[in-house]
Structure formats: C-alpha cells, structure tokens
Amino acid sequence: MSTPATDRKQTVTDSEKCFHCGDRCTPGEITSSTHSFCCTGCKSVYELLSSCGMDNYYSYAENPGIKQLKAPEREAYAWLDAARAAEKILDYKSDDLCKVSFRIPAMHCASCIWLIENFQKLVPGVLTSRVNFVKREARFSYDPRALSLRGLAEQLVAIGYEPELQRADQGEKPASKEARKLIYQIGVAGFCFGNIMLLSLPEYLDKTGTPDERYRFFFGMVNLVLSLPVLIFSAKDYLKSAYTAVRRRQINLDVPISLGIAALWIRSAYEITALGGGGYMDSLAALVFFLLVGKWFQQKTYDSLSFERDYKSYFPISVQRIEAGTEEACGIEELKKGDLFRVRSGELIPADAVITEGTGAIDYSFVTGESDPVAVSCGEKVFAGGRQKGASLILEALKPVNQSYLTQLWNDETGEREVHRLEAFADRVGRKFTYVVLLIAAATAVYWFFHHPPTAWNALSAVLIIACPCALALSFPFAFGGAVRYLGRCGFYLKNGHALGKMAEVTDIIFDKTGTLTHGKSAEVSYEGKPLSENELAAVRTAVSNSGHPLSRQLQAYLEKNLSEPLAIAPPYSYREYTGMGIRAEIGGSLYALGKFNFVTETSDPDDAPAEMNAASEVHLSANGTYMGRFIIKKTLRPGTKELIPRLKSEYSLSLLSGDNDASRSEMEALFGQKDGLHFFQSPHDKKNFLAGLRKEGRVSAMVGDGLNDAGALEESDFGISVADDVFRFTPASDAIADAQGFSALDSRFRYAKGILNVVRASFVLSFLYNGIGLWFAVQGLLKPVIAAILMPISSVTVVVFVSAGAYFLNRKHLETHPPEKTDKNHVFK
C-alpha cells in the first residue's frame, strides 16, 4: 500500500534511523513496509497506525514518535479498574459517557497533536479528544461500555504517550525539561563564545598582519572546533525547526535565522580551512548566545506578565454552605470535602457531590452537550458542571472545587474559534513577512556581492536575523490577557481574551429590567388577595426557596420576616420551574403555582387580571387551581443607573427587553429618554428573536441580563453580560459576569475595551516601524549580525511591554476611577 509515509525517499542516513522515533538502528534487522525500526515497540506502533489508515502522522515531522523502550507491565494500570480510584480521576461519569483529563509530557510536536486529536480513529470507544499543547494536557470523552479507564491509559502508553496520573491532592507541576535544556544551551554557547573571543583577540589587536601564520591557522582551527557544539547543540532547535518547516513546504521565522547561522558558519569555515584566515566564529557564537539569551528573557518576561487565568484568585462564584443548620454564602474555593451545600433550581453544581436531600433533575449540557435532564435520587452522585432543573438540593461535597475545570467548561467550544479581524490581519502578515524578508536578504546579498563582497555576508546575516514578525503575534494575547486581569480586579469577569474584541465593537446595548436595572435589596413587598394561613405562607416560602430567580429570592426574604414562627414544611413532593413564566410545586398535599397571572390561572384573557401596580413586579399565586392573590414587589433602580444610562446613550443605541408588564413604562421612558425600543411582556423566545434581528441588520449587540431567564438572549447576542447580585451565578451562555456592585461603571468597562483595541493597533505600527528601521540599516551593511541578534528579541519584548503598559494605563484611566463599591471579593458572600 502506497502512502505519503512509505513513498518518502530515504537517504543512507535515514536508513540508519528508526522510522518511528529517529533513534539509531541496524538497517534490515527489524523492518516493516521497507522501513527499519530500533525495536519491536516502534514497529508495532507503526503497524497499528498504518492499519488504521493514520500514516499521515509521519508527514507532520520527521521521526515524530516516542521510543518504545518496553511494553507496559500488564498489571501496571490495573488499579484504575477500582471504582474508587477511577472516581478520583474522572471529571464526569455516566452509563454511556466518561470524561477525563490527562497530562501527557511526551507531546512535543504537530504529529503528537494530530495523533492524539485523532485518537478516536485508533481506539474503539474513544468519542472525542482535545489537546492543550501549552499545558501538555489532553481531554478525552469515551464510552465506558466499550472502553475502560484502564484501557484508555494502556492504549496511550502503547503508542508512546504515557499519561501522568495524579491524585486530586497532587497539584505540583513537574520541572520543565525544556527550561533546563535552554539553560544548558545558553551555557554551552556562552562558554564557546568566551573562549572563541579570547582566541580571536590577536586578530582584533594586530593591525599589521604580522602574527605567525602557524598560530593564526591553529587558533582558527580551535575556533572551528569550538563552534561545533554551538552549531550542533545550542543552535539545534532553530535548525531543526527550519528543516521541518521546509520539508513541509512551509516557511517559519526560524528559516531566515537558520540561514543566517548557516551562512556565517560556512563562510567562516571556508575562510579558516581554505584561506587561512580567522573567520567569524566569534560572531557566530555571539549570535547564537544572544538569540538564546533573548529567548530566555522573552520567556521570563512572558511569565512575569502571565495572564493565565487562575479563577481561585479573582472569580468569586459562591455557594450556599450549610453549617449547624444555617445557610451562609461562601466562595466555592472555601468548599471542602464533606461540606453540605444547597443548589437551587437553575444553579450550577460546583463540585462532585452526593445528594443528601431532594431529588435531582440534572442538566449536563454544560458538560456533555446533551440537555435532557438526568434523574438522580437521594444518595446518588452528581458531577461538577451539572445544572439542577428541579427543586433545590442539599449535597455533600466529595472533593474540593476545581475552578480550572469550570473555566475549561466555560471556554469549551465545539466549533472553530472566531478570530477578530485585526488578529486575522496579523496572521496574514506574519505568514507573508518571512517570504518578504528572504527576498530582501537575497537582493541585499546580490548587491553587496558585486559592490563589496566582504560586506555581503554581514548584510545578509543581519537582514535575516533583525526582521521579526513575532511582535504582531504577541500583541493580541498580551493586550487582551492583561485586560482580562484588570477587568477581573474590578468585578468584571470575561470568559476569555477574545470576548474583549467583541465587546470593543458593540453598537447596541440591550437591558433586561428585573435583576439588572433594578435590585431587590430595598424592595417593598406587599400582598393583595385572599387571606393566607401560616401553613400556606410557609408552603409558598418553601416553593420560592427552591428558585434562584430574583423575585423568588425577594419573596423568600419577605416571607421569612413576616412568618410569626418559621414552620417546618417538608420539601416539595414535585417541583418544576418554567423559564419566564413561574413555578409549580406540590407541598403538603396541595399544588401551588406562582408567577405570571395567565400562568397560575391558565387563562389568556387579560381582562381577568387585576389592575397592575405602577413601577412594580407581581407574583401571582394559586392553590389547587384557585386564584389566591398577588405579591406586589416594588423595586428600586440600582445606585448610579440614572447617571449610567445617559452616558451609554451618548455612545450606543439602547433598548429594553423586559418580561414584566408595562406598568413601569413611564419610569423606563424617563430613564432611557426615549419611547422607542422599550419592550415589555417579552418571553425568552421574543428576546432571542429581537437580538437575531439586530444581527441581520449588521448591528453588534450586547445583552445585559441576570443570567437566569436571559440565558437564551445572552447566547444569541454578540456579547452577553450576566449581572450578579449577592450570589454569582456561573452562566455558560454569557461572555462576561459583572459584579452588580460595579454596575454603575459599565460604560467605563466598554471604553476600556475600545482603548485596548487601539493599543493593539498602535503596537502594529510600532512593530512595522521597528522592522522597517532595522532593515534599513541592515541592507546598508551598517548592522552587525551580533547586534541584530541582540535587537531581535528586544523587539518582541518591547511590544509585549508596550501593550502591557497600555493595558495598565488604561486601567488607571478607566477602571480605577470607577471601582466597584467594594473591591474585596468577599463582599459578595456577606
């Protein structure tokens, strides 16, 4: 069978290398399909991939495999068959789906990524696999009916990717081999550079050419020998990367750098051996040394400016923890194994837990993509990431919260990542930049070869080295990453850096009313209707305590204050919450319905409804099909809202989408300063249709809602903001979660996003200026390769510092002048 892999022409050198891993082997001793292998393990992996039609693995890099020193012991992973051991490792488990994340240190190239992300083609039972190459992690979904966790681990080991299995309490990261290797490479290059410079001093100090020719030749040969470790070891990564790119008919940044290194070494070797000159090995060693030091300096700079989001530090999702019979909100990072906590309808389960009270209807769409609720009884286990759809549950935590797992779920996109147009521009320029540099270098070399040949080599090397498009690629991640960090400190938590790009281009802002523009901390609640007994009031309290809706929370607080003596009411026998309509619950043998009038009475005749109260929300009540009355909740606007709306209106088109009645229309018209664009009686479906219409018109919309009834609208908008009051609701449909304490400064958040985009544009200009000026001096032969090697990494660091400083100063201008009322994140749990 002819494949891209088997059709490759092998040189004599290739025939002495293992086709799979590249180690030295004896040609013809262990073979398969004309290829030689160093051991039967490598041969087995090749035959396995070939039999599954996955020969393309070998086209992404030369000898990309991992050496199979020995097969794993048969019982090495037997402990994974134990249910308790597997539960400590699995992220999610059901009868037909399991999810697990492994750290795989052996991943090292594009072939590794391709193979692992196509693992489902190789191993029956694997459903999906996704790689995070930066962290050397892979996340697998598999069918436990066809494949066990032990089998998955053994299959990975069989192809050379042994997973690093860690218990939940082991969080230490292994030392980076790449970091140590870089230090060794710098050490070797520095040692050789120092000694070559020492041996080259006579060439620099003598101007008459009188040194004994024997010493000149001897020192030159010593320099040539000292240059070999620099070329073979220190510069290995540049040369290997360039070779791989050329083999794949691609051009990357390492190609011109490698050409510059090769040009210097070949020219110097020729001058030393053939002409008896001193060569330029000192320049070569200095070039590689400063390139590596620059690489190390870049990495240190990136680490110090790291924007890798650690939500333990600033993402205060809270949970209702139960201690000594009382409930108190706390940050989920404080939740420990064995703690009891409550999850209401619509809320996310933050950690793996077991139900101790209640019956669950868990929606795992956040984890699996399947929205059908899974029925779970008392005593059964539920997994982090599920959302309760029924009555509230009391659960016991089985393990501490893994916030990085919740973050991963929030950012887990099934489709391709949308790219901002400026980012796409940077990618296009970066791809073409190297070709332009090669053309300029060739033209420079030809010109100087005919005008002043000695200058040609330096000019060629300088041009190849000084030009660097890296700065373009670095602008977005560091500018947006810094912005994510600063916004998080102000209580505005972005899903990811890319969401900031969408935020900066918003043209229309649409508000929900209840729980967004208004809040219930100072709400006045009253009741009109048939008198309610203490038992009926307690039953209503029990019903609303299962809901996370703002009106339910306000009504619960009112009832708890007004009940003469809190009665112990059994949990609902049945409970269901209807988004945008209300709730139905069977309590103490009676069926209660709370919500909109036509929902609780099952009538669509508006004439039957009682007269609406101005500027108030209403929760109607029926018991056993009999209309009882209504709770009138008069809410107030959030502090600063009256000042915020006019400021936003001067820059954006504003609209209101409210599910409430239009009793507050006059108040909203006065607030918005307009009559058009204010819509009431809006169902979740109506809100989605409105936003879809804006998109068709070419508008960029931002939906600001409470994250509960607005989930569909948040998802339909271009940029969704969930406003969190007291308890942060983790809403996967939103792009941002905003602390309600900073709601009055929402306009400054938008201005900050626009400013960040301008910083990115300015960084592009800075990068083009740097490269243009550098090339101007290089083509004239005025820039030595050593100086170019020093300046090249500095260009990238300069852009990183520029965008990071820009994010900082914009933070001082827009964010620190409008902080939330309280900056301590713990205020949301009080």
PDB file of C-alpha atoms in Angstrom, residues 92-287:
ATOM      1  CA  TYR A  92     -17.595  13.080  34.616  1.00  0.00           C
ATOM      2  CA  LYS A  93     -19.183   9.636  34.544  1.00  0.00           C
ATOM      3  CA  SER A  94     -22.496   8.236  33.317  1.00  0.00           C
ATOM      4  CA  ASP A  95     -23.625   4.900  31.888  1.00  0.00           C
ATOM      5  CA  ASP A  96     -22.670   5.878  28.339  1.00  0.00           C
ATOM      6  CA  LEU A  97     -20.136   8.698  28.719  1.00  0.00           C
ATOM      7  CA  CYS A  98     -16.998   9.395  30.742  1.00  0.00           C
ATOM      8  CA  LYS A  99     -14.672  12.391  30.590  1.00  0.00           C
ATOM      9  CA  VAL A 100     -11.101  12.522  31.836  1.00  0.00           C
ATOM     10  CA  SER A 101      -8.108  14.831  31.514  1.00  0.00           C
ATOM     11  CA  PHE A 102      -4.543  13.508  31.367  1.00  0.00           C
ATOM     12  CA  ARG A 103      -1.250  15.321  31.433  1.00  0.00           C
ATOM     13  CA  ILE A 104       0.931  13.834  28.676  1.00  0.00           C
ATOM     14  CA  PRO A 105       4.511  15.139  28.970  1.00  0.00           C
ATOM     15  CA  ALA A 106       5.650  13.217  25.854  1.00  0.00           C
ATOM     16  CA  MET A 107       3.694  15.501  23.488  1.00  0.00           C
ATOM     17  CA  HIS A 108       6.310  17.514  21.613  1.00  0.00           C
ATOM     18  CA  CYS A 109       5.287  18.308  18.029  1.00  0.00           C
ATOM     19  CA  ALA A 110       2.486  18.716  15.491  1.00  0.00           C
ATOM     20  CA  SER A 111       2.435  14.966  14.845  1.00  0.00           C
ATOM     21  CA  CYS A 112       1.723  14.327  18.520  1.00  0.00           C
ATOM     22  CA  ILE A 113      -1.202  16.757  18.477  1.00  0.00           C
ATOM     23  CA  TRP A 114      -2.573  15.249  15.256  1.00  0.00           C
ATOM     24  CA  LEU A 115      -2.340  11.690  16.576  1.00  0.00           C
ATOM     25  CA  ILE A 116      -3.948  12.369  19.953  1.00  0.00           C
ATOM     26  CA  GLU A 117      -6.736  14.501  18.477  1.00  0.00           C
ATOM     27  CA  ASN A 118      -7.474  11.610  16.081  1.00  0.00           C
ATOM     28  CA  PHE A 119      -7.289   9.014  18.836  1.00  0.00           C
ATOM     29  CA  GLN A 120     -10.929   8.028  18.274  1.00  0.00           C
ATOM     30  CA  LYS A 121      -9.925   6.606  14.871  1.00  0.00           C
ATOM     31  CA  LEU A 122      -7.348   4.428  16.546  1.00  0.00           C
ATOM     32  CA  VAL A 123      -9.150   3.179  19.656  1.00  0.00           C
ATOM     33  CA  PRO A 124     -12.777   1.969  19.592  1.00  0.00           C
ATOM     34  CA  GLY A 125     -14.766   3.565  22.390  1.00  0.00           C
ATOM     35  CA  VAL A 126     -12.999   6.935  22.348  1.00  0.00           C
ATOM     36  CA  LEU A 127     -15.524   9.596  21.318  1.00  0.00           C
ATOM     37  CA  THR A 128     -13.521  12.834  21.323  1.00  0.00           C
ATOM     38  CA  SER A 129     -10.068  14.037  22.282  1.00  0.00           C
ATOM     39  CA  ARG A 130      -8.812  17.600  22.550  1.00  0.00           C
ATOM     40  CA  VAL A 131      -5.271  18.793  23.232  1.00  0.00           C
ATOM     41  CA  ASN A 132      -3.987  21.754  25.222  1.00  0.00           C
ATOM     42  CA  PHE A 133      -0.430  21.686  23.899  1.00  0.00           C
ATOM     43  CA  VAL A 134       0.836  24.525  26.101  1.00  0.00           C
ATOM     44  CA  LYS A 135      -0.053  22.554  29.234  1.00  0.00           C
ATOM     45  CA  ARG A 136       0.735  19.172  27.615  1.00  0.00           C
ATOM     46  CA  GLU A 137      -2.797  18.069  28.510  1.00  0.00           C
ATOM     47  CA  ALA A 138      -5.384  16.041  26.627  1.00  0.00           C
ATOM     48  CA  ARG A 139      -9.073  15.711  27.456  1.00  0.00           C
ATOM     49  CA  PHE A 140     -10.854  12.530  26.402  1.00  0.00           C
ATOM     50  CA  SER A 141     -14.514  11.547  26.173  1.00  0.00           C
ATOM     51  CA  TYR A 142     -15.138   7.822  25.905  1.00  0.00           C
ATOM     52  CA  ASP A 143     -17.911   5.241  26.126  1.00  0.00           C
ATOM     53  CA  PRO A 144     -17.377   3.125  29.290  1.00  0.00           C
ATOM     54  CA  ARG A 145     -19.396   0.297  27.727  1.00  0.00           C
ATOM     55  CA  ALA A 146     -16.705  -0.123  25.070  1.00  0.00           C
ATOM     56  CA  LEU A 147     -13.564   1.070  26.859  1.00  0.00           C
ATOM     57  CA  SER A 148     -12.426   1.266  30.470  1.00  0.00           C
ATOM     58  CA  LEU A 149     -10.303   3.990  32.036  1.00  0.00           C
ATOM     59  CA  ARG A 150      -7.527   1.429  32.382  1.00  0.00           C
ATOM     60  CA  GLY A 151      -7.854   0.532  28.716  1.00  0.00           C
ATOM     61  CA  LEU A 152      -7.634   4.183  27.703  1.00  0.00           C
ATOM     62  CA  ALA A 153      -4.426   4.664  29.700  1.00  0.00           C
ATOM     63  CA  GLU A 154      -2.901   1.456  28.324  1.00  0.00           C
ATOM     64  CA  GLN A 155      -3.718   2.429  24.741  1.00  0.00           C
ATOM     65  CA  LEU A 156      -1.963   5.769  25.244  1.00  0.00           C
ATOM     66  CA  VAL A 157       1.095   4.018  26.670  1.00  0.00           C
ATOM     67  CA  ALA A 158       1.069   1.558  23.769  1.00  0.00           C
ATOM     68  CA  ILE A 159       1.713   4.358  21.260  1.00  0.00           C
ATOM     69  CA  GLY A 160       4.283   6.105  23.457  1.00  0.00           C
ATOM     70  CA  TYR A 161       2.192   8.718  25.283  1.00  0.00           C
ATOM     71  CA  GLU A 162       2.195   7.631  28.900  1.00  0.00           C
ATOM     72  CA  PRO A 163      -0.284   9.728  30.900  1.00  0.00           C
ATOM     73  CA  GLU A 164       0.890  11.339  34.103  1.00  0.00           C
ATOM     74  CA  LEU A 165      -1.691  10.131  36.585  1.00  0.00           C
ATOM     75  CA  GLN A 166      -2.010  12.322  39.653  1.00  0.00           C
ATOM     76  CA  ARG A 167      -4.311  12.086  42.612  1.00  0.00           C
ATOM     77  CA  ALA A 168      -6.581  15.016  43.351  1.00  0.00           C
ATOM     78  CA  ASP A 169      -4.290  16.187  46.142  1.00  0.00           C
ATOM     79  CA  GLN A 170      -1.208  16.284  43.949  1.00  0.00           C
ATOM     80  CA  GLY A 171      -1.062  19.647  42.262  1.00  0.00           C
ATOM     81  CA  GLU A 172       2.649  20.202  41.809  1.00  0.00           C
ATOM     82  CA  LYS A 173       3.833  20.637  38.252  1.00  0.00           C
ATOM     83  CA  PRO A 174       6.904  18.703  37.194  1.00  0.00           C
ATOM     84  CA  ALA A 175      10.015  20.666  36.402  1.00  0.00           C
ATOM     85  CA  SER A 176      10.211  21.772  32.777  1.00  0.00           C
ATOM     86  CA  LYS A 177      12.763  19.796  30.768  1.00  0.00           C
ATOM     87  CA  GLU A 178      12.601  22.427  28.047  1.00  0.00           C
ATOM     88  CA  ALA A 179      13.576  25.157  30.518  1.00  0.00           C
ATOM     89  CA  ARG A 180      16.581  23.129  31.708  1.00  0.00           C
ATOM     90  CA  LYS A 181      17.588  22.377  28.129  1.00  0.00           C
ATOM     91  CA  LEU A 182      17.520  26.083  27.264  1.00  0.00           C
ATOM     92  CA  ILE A 183      19.807  26.847  30.213  1.00  0.00           C
ATOM     93  CA  TYR A 184      22.253  24.165  29.071  1.00  0.00           C
ATOM     94  CA  GLN A 185      22.204  25.546  25.529  1.00  0.00           C
ATOM     95  CA  ILE A 186      22.919  29.053  26.807  1.00  0.00           C
ATOM     96  CA  GLY A 187      25.750  27.701  28.962  1.00  0.00           C
ATOM     97  CA  VAL A 188      27.394  25.865  26.083  1.00  0.00           C
ATOM     98  CA  ALA A 189      27.043  28.832  23.724  1.00  0.00           C
ATOM     99  CA  GLY A 190      28.367  31.227  26.364  1.00  0.00           C
ATOM    100  CA  PHE A 191      31.372  29.024  27.155  1.00  0.00           C
ATOM    101  CA  CYS A 192      32.288  28.664  23.483  1.00  0.00           C
ATOM    102  CA  PHE A 193      31.649  32.352  22.801  1.00  0.00           C
ATOM    103  CA  GLY A 194      34.008  33.424  25.590  1.00  0.00           C
ATOM    104  CA  ASN A 195      36.803  31.123  24.510  1.00  0.00           C
ATOM    105  CA  ILE A 196      36.455  31.945  20.805  1.00  0.00           C
ATOM    106  CA  MET A 197      36.605  35.660  21.642  1.00  0.00           C
ATOM    107  CA  LEU A 198      39.746  35.030  23.705  1.00  0.00           C
ATOM    108  CA  LEU A 199      41.436  33.134  20.872  1.00  0.00           C
ATOM    109  CA  SER A 200      40.369  35.810  18.377  1.00  0.00           C
ATOM    110  CA  LEU A 201      41.979  38.696  20.297  1.00  0.00           C
ATOM    111  CA  PRO A 202      45.169  38.649  18.180  1.00  0.00           C
ATOM    112  CA  GLU A 203      43.005  39.197  15.085  1.00  0.00           C
ATOM    113  CA  TYR A 204      41.399  42.250  16.694  1.00  0.00           C
ATOM    114  CA  LEU A 205      44.528  43.732  18.280  1.00  0.00           C
ATOM    115  CA  ASP A 206      47.002  43.258  15.429  1.00  0.00           C
ATOM    116  CA  LYS A 207      46.630  45.700  12.555  1.00  0.00           C
ATOM    117  CA  THR A 208      49.799  44.785  10.629  1.00  0.00           C
ATOM    118  CA  GLY A 209      49.114  41.156   9.814  1.00  0.00           C
ATOM    119  CA  THR A 210      52.472  40.087  11.417  1.00  0.00           C
ATOM    120  CA  PRO A 211      51.295  37.240  13.753  1.00  0.00           C
ATOM    121  CA  ASP A 212      52.851  33.937  12.853  1.00  0.00           C
ATOM    122  CA  GLU A 213      50.689  32.255  10.243  1.00  0.00           C
ATOM    123  CA  ARG A 214      51.012  28.974  12.158  1.00  0.00           C
ATOM    124  CA  TYR A 215      49.337  30.498  15.207  1.00  0.00           C
ATOM    125  CA  ARG A 216      46.697  32.129  13.065  1.00  0.00           C
ATOM    126  CA  PHE A 217      45.817  28.784  11.471  1.00  0.00           C
ATOM    127  CA  PHE A 218      45.977  26.950  14.842  1.00  0.00           C
ATOM    128  CA  PHE A 219      43.709  29.443  16.595  1.00  0.00           C
ATOM    129  CA  GLY A 220      41.352  29.360  13.628  1.00  0.00           C
ATOM    130  CA  MET A 221      41.076  25.553  13.798  1.00  0.00           C
ATOM    131  CA  VAL A 222      40.457  25.669  17.563  1.00  0.00           C
ATOM    132  CA  ASN A 223      37.705  28.218  16.952  1.00  0.00           C
ATOM    133  CA  LEU A 224      36.241  25.939  14.290  1.00  0.00           C
ATOM    134  CA  VAL A 225      36.176  23.034  16.764  1.00  0.00           C
ATOM    135  CA  LEU A 226      34.620  25.235  19.466  1.00  0.00           C
ATOM    136  CA  SER A 227      31.940  26.342  17.018  1.00  0.00           C
ATOM    137  CA  LEU A 228      30.687  22.775  16.543  1.00  0.00           C
ATOM    138  CA  PRO A 229      28.915  22.459  19.956  1.00  0.00           C
ATOM    139  CA  VAL A 230      27.320  25.847  19.278  1.00  0.00           C
ATOM    140  CA  LEU A 231      26.089  24.713  15.880  1.00  0.00           C
ATOM    141  CA  ILE A 232      25.103  21.144  16.799  1.00  0.00           C
ATOM    142  CA  PHE A 233      23.678  21.634  20.310  1.00  0.00           C
ATOM    143  CA  SER A 234      22.931  25.274  21.070  1.00  0.00           C
ATOM    144  CA  ALA A 235      21.506  26.155  17.641  1.00  0.00           C
ATOM    145  CA  LYS A 236      19.868  22.749  17.184  1.00  0.00           C
ATOM    146  CA  ASP A 237      16.287  23.875  17.817  1.00  0.00           C
ATOM    147  CA  TYR A 238      16.472  26.696  15.262  1.00  0.00           C
ATOM    148  CA  LEU A 239      17.999  24.447  12.597  1.00  0.00           C
ATOM    149  CA  LYS A 240      15.614  21.553  13.287  1.00  0.00           C
ATOM    150  CA  SER A 241      12.549  23.803  13.222  1.00  0.00           C
ATOM    151  CA  ALA A 242      13.643  25.362   9.932  1.00  0.00           C
ATOM    152  CA  TYR A 243      14.370  21.965   8.376  1.00  0.00           C
ATOM    153  CA  THR A 244      10.967  20.606   9.418  1.00  0.00           C
ATOM    154  CA  ALA A 245       9.207  23.683   8.008  1.00  0.00           C
ATOM    155  CA  VAL A 246      10.997  23.378   4.658  1.00  0.00           C
ATOM    156  CA  ARG A 247      10.201  19.658   4.475  1.00  0.00           C
ATOM    157  CA  ARG A 248       6.541  20.531   4.921  1.00  0.00           C
ATOM    158  CA  ARG A 249       6.885  23.261   2.268  1.00  0.00           C
ATOM    159  CA  GLN A 250       6.302  25.984   4.802  1.00  0.00           C
ATOM    160  CA  ILE A 251       8.350  28.953   5.954  1.00  0.00           C
ATOM    161  CA  ASN A 252       8.557  29.987   9.599  1.00  0.00           C
ATOM    162  CA  LEU A 253      10.638  32.553  11.475  1.00  0.00           C
ATOM    163  CA  ASP A 254      13.390  30.021  12.196  1.00  0.00           C
ATOM    164  CA  VAL A 255      14.159  29.678   8.460  1.00  0.00           C
ATOM    165  CA  PRO A 256      15.852  33.096   7.996  1.00  0.00           C
ATOM    166  CA  ILE A 257      17.563  32.775  11.386  1.00  0.00           C
ATOM    167  CA  SER A 258      18.925  29.361  10.426  1.00  0.00           C
ATOM    168  CA  LEU A 259      20.058  30.664   7.046  1.00  0.00           C
ATOM    169  CA  GLY A 260      21.932  33.446   8.825  1.00  0.00           C
ATOM    170  CA  ILE A 261      23.610  30.972  11.182  1.00  0.00           C
ATOM    171  CA  ALA A 262      24.493  28.636   8.311  1.00  0.00           C
ATOM    172  CA  ALA A 263      25.831  31.481   6.176  1.00  0.00           C
ATOM    173  CA  LEU A 264      28.146  32.671   8.972  1.00  0.00           C
ATOM    174  CA  TRP A 265      29.425  29.184   9.772  1.00  0.00           C
ATOM    175  CA  ILE A 266      30.028  28.106   6.138  1.00  0.00           C
ATOM    176  CA  ARG A 267      31.744  31.366   5.303  1.00  0.00           C
ATOM    177  CA  SER A 268      33.952  31.186   8.421  1.00  0.00           C
ATOM    178  CA  ALA A 269      34.800  27.512   7.939  1.00  0.00           C
ATOM    179  CA  TYR A 270      35.819  28.187   4.356  1.00  0.00           C
ATOM    180  CA  GLU A 271      37.975  31.171   5.320  1.00  0.00           C
ATOM    181  CA  ILE A 272      39.740  29.229   8.104  1.00  0.00           C
ATOM    182  CA  THR A 273      40.390  25.989   6.202  1.00  0.00           C
ATOM    183  CA  ALA A 274      40.953  27.273   2.670  1.00  0.00           C
ATOM    184  CA  LEU A 275      42.285  30.811   3.104  1.00  0.00           C
ATOM    185  CA  GLY A 276      43.989  30.535   6.469  1.00  0.00           C
ATOM    186  CA  GLY A 277      42.018  33.467   7.855  1.00  0.00           C
ATOM    187  CA  GLY A 278      40.477  33.938  11.250  1.00  0.00           C
ATOM    188  CA  GLY A 279      36.853  33.602  10.183  1.00  0.00           C
ATOM    189  CA  TYR A 280      33.875  34.956  12.115  1.00  0.00           C
ATOM    190  CA  MET A 281      33.234  32.150  14.587  1.00  0.00           C
ATOM    191  CA  ASP A 282      33.131  34.725  17.404  1.00  0.00           C
ATOM    192  CA  SER A 283      30.227  36.422  15.634  1.00  0.00           C
ATOM    193  CA  LEU A 284      28.507  33.069  15.143  1.00  0.00           C
ATOM    194  CA  ALA A 285      28.857  32.066  18.801  1.00  0.00           C
ATOM    195  CA  ALA A 286      27.763  35.528  19.935  1.00  0.00           C
ATOM    196  CA  LEU A 287      24.799  35.379  17.580  1.00  0.00           C
TER     197      LEU A 287
END
